[in-house]
Every structure is written in C-alpha cells, then in structure tokens.
PDB file of C-alpha atoms in Angstrom:
ATOM      1  CA  MET A 365      25.945 -12.908 -21.182  1.00 69.00           C
ATOM      2  CA  ASN A 366      26.992 -13.841 -17.764  1.00 88.00           C
ATOM      3  CA  ARG A 367      28.382 -17.355 -17.800  1.00 96.00           C
ATOM      4  CA  VAL A 368      29.081 -19.833 -15.003  1.00 96.00           C
ATOM      5  CA  ARG A 369      32.792 -19.936 -14.145  1.00 96.00           C
ATOM      6  CA  SER A 370      32.519 -22.836 -11.702  1.00 96.00           C
ATOM      7  CA  VAL A 371      30.062 -24.897  -9.715  1.00 97.00           C
ATOM      8  CA  SER A 372      30.278 -25.895  -6.031  1.00 96.00           C
ATOM      9  CA  ILE A 373      28.356 -28.900  -4.746  1.00 96.00           C
ATOM     10  CA  LEU A 374      28.219 -29.720  -1.047  1.00 95.00           C
ATOM     11  CA  TYR A 375      26.110 -32.648   0.255  1.00 93.00           C
ATOM     12  CA  GLU A 376      24.406 -32.284   3.649  1.00 90.00           C
ATOM     13  CA  TYR A 377      22.293 -35.214   4.903  1.00 91.00           C
ATOM     14  CA  GLY A 378      22.217 -36.673   1.331  1.00 88.00           C
ATOM     15  CA  ILE A 379      20.796 -33.467  -0.170  1.00 90.00           C
ATOM     16  CA  PRO A 380      23.032 -31.444  -2.580  1.00 94.00           C
ATOM     17  CA  GLY A 381      23.660 -27.783  -2.080  1.00 96.00           C
ATOM     18  CA  VAL A 382      24.619 -26.237  -5.354  1.00 97.00           C
ATOM     19  CA  LYS A 383      26.222 -22.805  -5.844  1.00 97.00           C
ATOM     20  CA  PHE A 384      27.095 -21.234  -9.174  1.00 97.00           C
ATOM     21  CA  HIS A 385      29.962 -18.828  -9.394  1.00 97.00           C
ATOM     22  CA  TYR A 386      29.737 -16.403 -12.364  1.00 96.00           C
ATOM     23  CA  GLU A 387      32.373 -14.779 -14.450  1.00 95.00           C
ATOM     24  CA  ASN A 388      31.416 -11.218 -13.117  1.00 95.00           C
ATOM     25  CA  GLY A 389      31.948 -12.515  -9.427  1.00 95.00           C
ATOM     26  CA  GLN A 390      28.312 -12.967  -8.502  1.00 96.00           C
ATOM     27  CA  THR A 391      27.064 -16.198  -6.940  1.00 97.00           C
ATOM     28  CA  ARG A 392      23.763 -18.063  -7.000  1.00 96.00           C
ATOM     29  CA  THR A 393      22.635 -20.909  -4.731  1.00 97.00           C
ATOM     30  CA  LEU A 394      20.032 -23.227  -6.094  1.00 97.00           C
ATOM     31  CA  SER A 395      16.960 -24.223  -4.172  1.00 96.00           C
ATOM     32  CA  ASP A 396      16.918 -27.890  -3.001  1.00 95.00           C
ATOM     33  CA  GLU A 397      14.493 -28.804  -5.856  1.00 95.00           C
ATOM     34  CA  GLN A 398      16.725 -27.163  -8.459  1.00 97.00           C
ATOM     35  CA  ALA A 399      19.842 -28.674  -6.913  1.00 96.00           C
ATOM     36  CA  LEU A 400      18.354 -32.217  -7.236  1.00 95.00           C
ATOM     37  CA  LYS A 401      17.386 -31.449 -10.856  1.00 97.00           C
ATOM     38  CA  PHE A 402      20.996 -30.116 -11.517  1.00 97.00           C
ATOM     39  CA  VAL A 403      22.557 -33.215 -10.140  1.00 95.00           C
ATOM     40  CA  GLY A 404      20.257 -35.456 -12.261  1.00 95.00           C
ATOM     41  CA  LEU A 405      21.043 -33.524 -15.341  1.00 95.00           C
ATOM     42  CA  VAL A 406      24.782 -33.771 -14.753  1.00 93.00           C
ATOM     43  CA  GLU A 407      24.492 -37.492 -14.420  1.00 90.00           C
ATOM     44  CA  ASN A 408      22.476 -37.671 -17.580  1.00 90.00           C
ATOM     45  CA  GLU A 409      24.841 -35.579 -19.600  1.00 87.00           C
ATOM     46  CA  ARG A 410      27.838 -37.635 -18.502  1.00 83.00           C
ATOM     47  CA  LEU A 411      26.369 -40.494 -20.459  1.00 81.00           C
ATOM     48  CA  ARG A 412      26.366 -38.687 -23.709  1.00 78.00           C
ATOM     49  CA  SER A 413      28.542 -40.375 -26.451  1.00 70.00           C
ATOM     50  CA  ASP A 414      28.804 -37.454 -28.787  1.00 70.00           C
ATOM     51  CA  ILE A 415      30.980 -35.275 -26.472  1.00 67.00           C
ATOM     52  CA  ASP A 416      33.792 -36.242 -24.122  1.00 65.00           C
ATOM     53  CA  PHE A 417      32.431 -35.478 -20.641  1.00 68.00           C
ATOM     54  CA  LEU A 418      34.872 -37.243 -18.524  1.00 74.00           C
ATOM     55  CA  ASP A 419      35.915 -34.020 -16.819  1.00 79.00           C
ATOM     56  CA  THR A 420      33.188 -33.519 -14.110  1.00 83.00           C
ATOM     57  CA  SER A 421      33.792 -29.827 -13.671  1.00 88.00           C
ATOM     58  CA  HIS A 422      33.253 -29.316 -17.421  1.00 87.00           C
ATOM     59  CA  VAL A 423      30.033 -31.289 -17.328  1.00 89.00           C
ATOM     60  CA  ARG A 424      28.840 -29.128 -14.312  1.00 93.00           C
ATOM     61  CA  LYS A 425      29.576 -25.785 -16.182  1.00 93.00           C
ATOM     62  CA  TYR A 426      27.887 -27.185 -19.257  1.00 92.00           C
ATOM     63  CA  VAL A 427      24.688 -28.075 -17.572  1.00 94.00           C
ATOM     64  CA  ALA A 428      24.770 -24.774 -15.519  1.00 96.00           C
ATOM     65  CA  ASN A 429      25.174 -22.721 -18.713  1.00 95.00           C
ATOM     66  CA  HIS A 430      22.791 -24.585 -20.863  1.00 94.00           C
ATOM     67  CA  TYR A 431      19.918 -25.436 -18.484  1.00 93.00           C
ATOM     68  CA  PHE A 432      19.917 -22.813 -15.681  1.00 92.00           C
ATOM     69  CA  CYS A 433      21.110 -19.464 -17.233  1.00 80.00           C
TER      70      CYS A 433
END
C-alpha cells in the first residue's frame, strides 16, 4: 500500500492547495473541492479526544491515509 509521507498546504486567495507526497516518491494534487474537504477533516480530527493530535503534520498524514487513499 502506498502511504502518504507528507502533506503540503499552500493557501492562495483563501483557497487551500493540497499536495500529498507518497513514500514511493509520487505526488498527488487535490482538486479545490477535495482540498476544502481535506482541510475540514483535519480540523475535525484535531478535536478528537481519544488520540493525541496536537502534531499538525501527524493529523494531516492521518487524514490523508484514512480518507483519501
């Protein structure tokens, strides 16, 4: 399974641009709609109390691997 190694987010005019960087060296850029959904899911997952999600990069990788792969 090809998992996300890191996530880049760049905001342009208030709209996030999200790019996934995979372990095998490939990248994937989300559409504007997917990027907005991704950012919303990251914010929701950060509120969970059952897991320590204080590390933002960890939350982004978790969301990418669980909702977008």
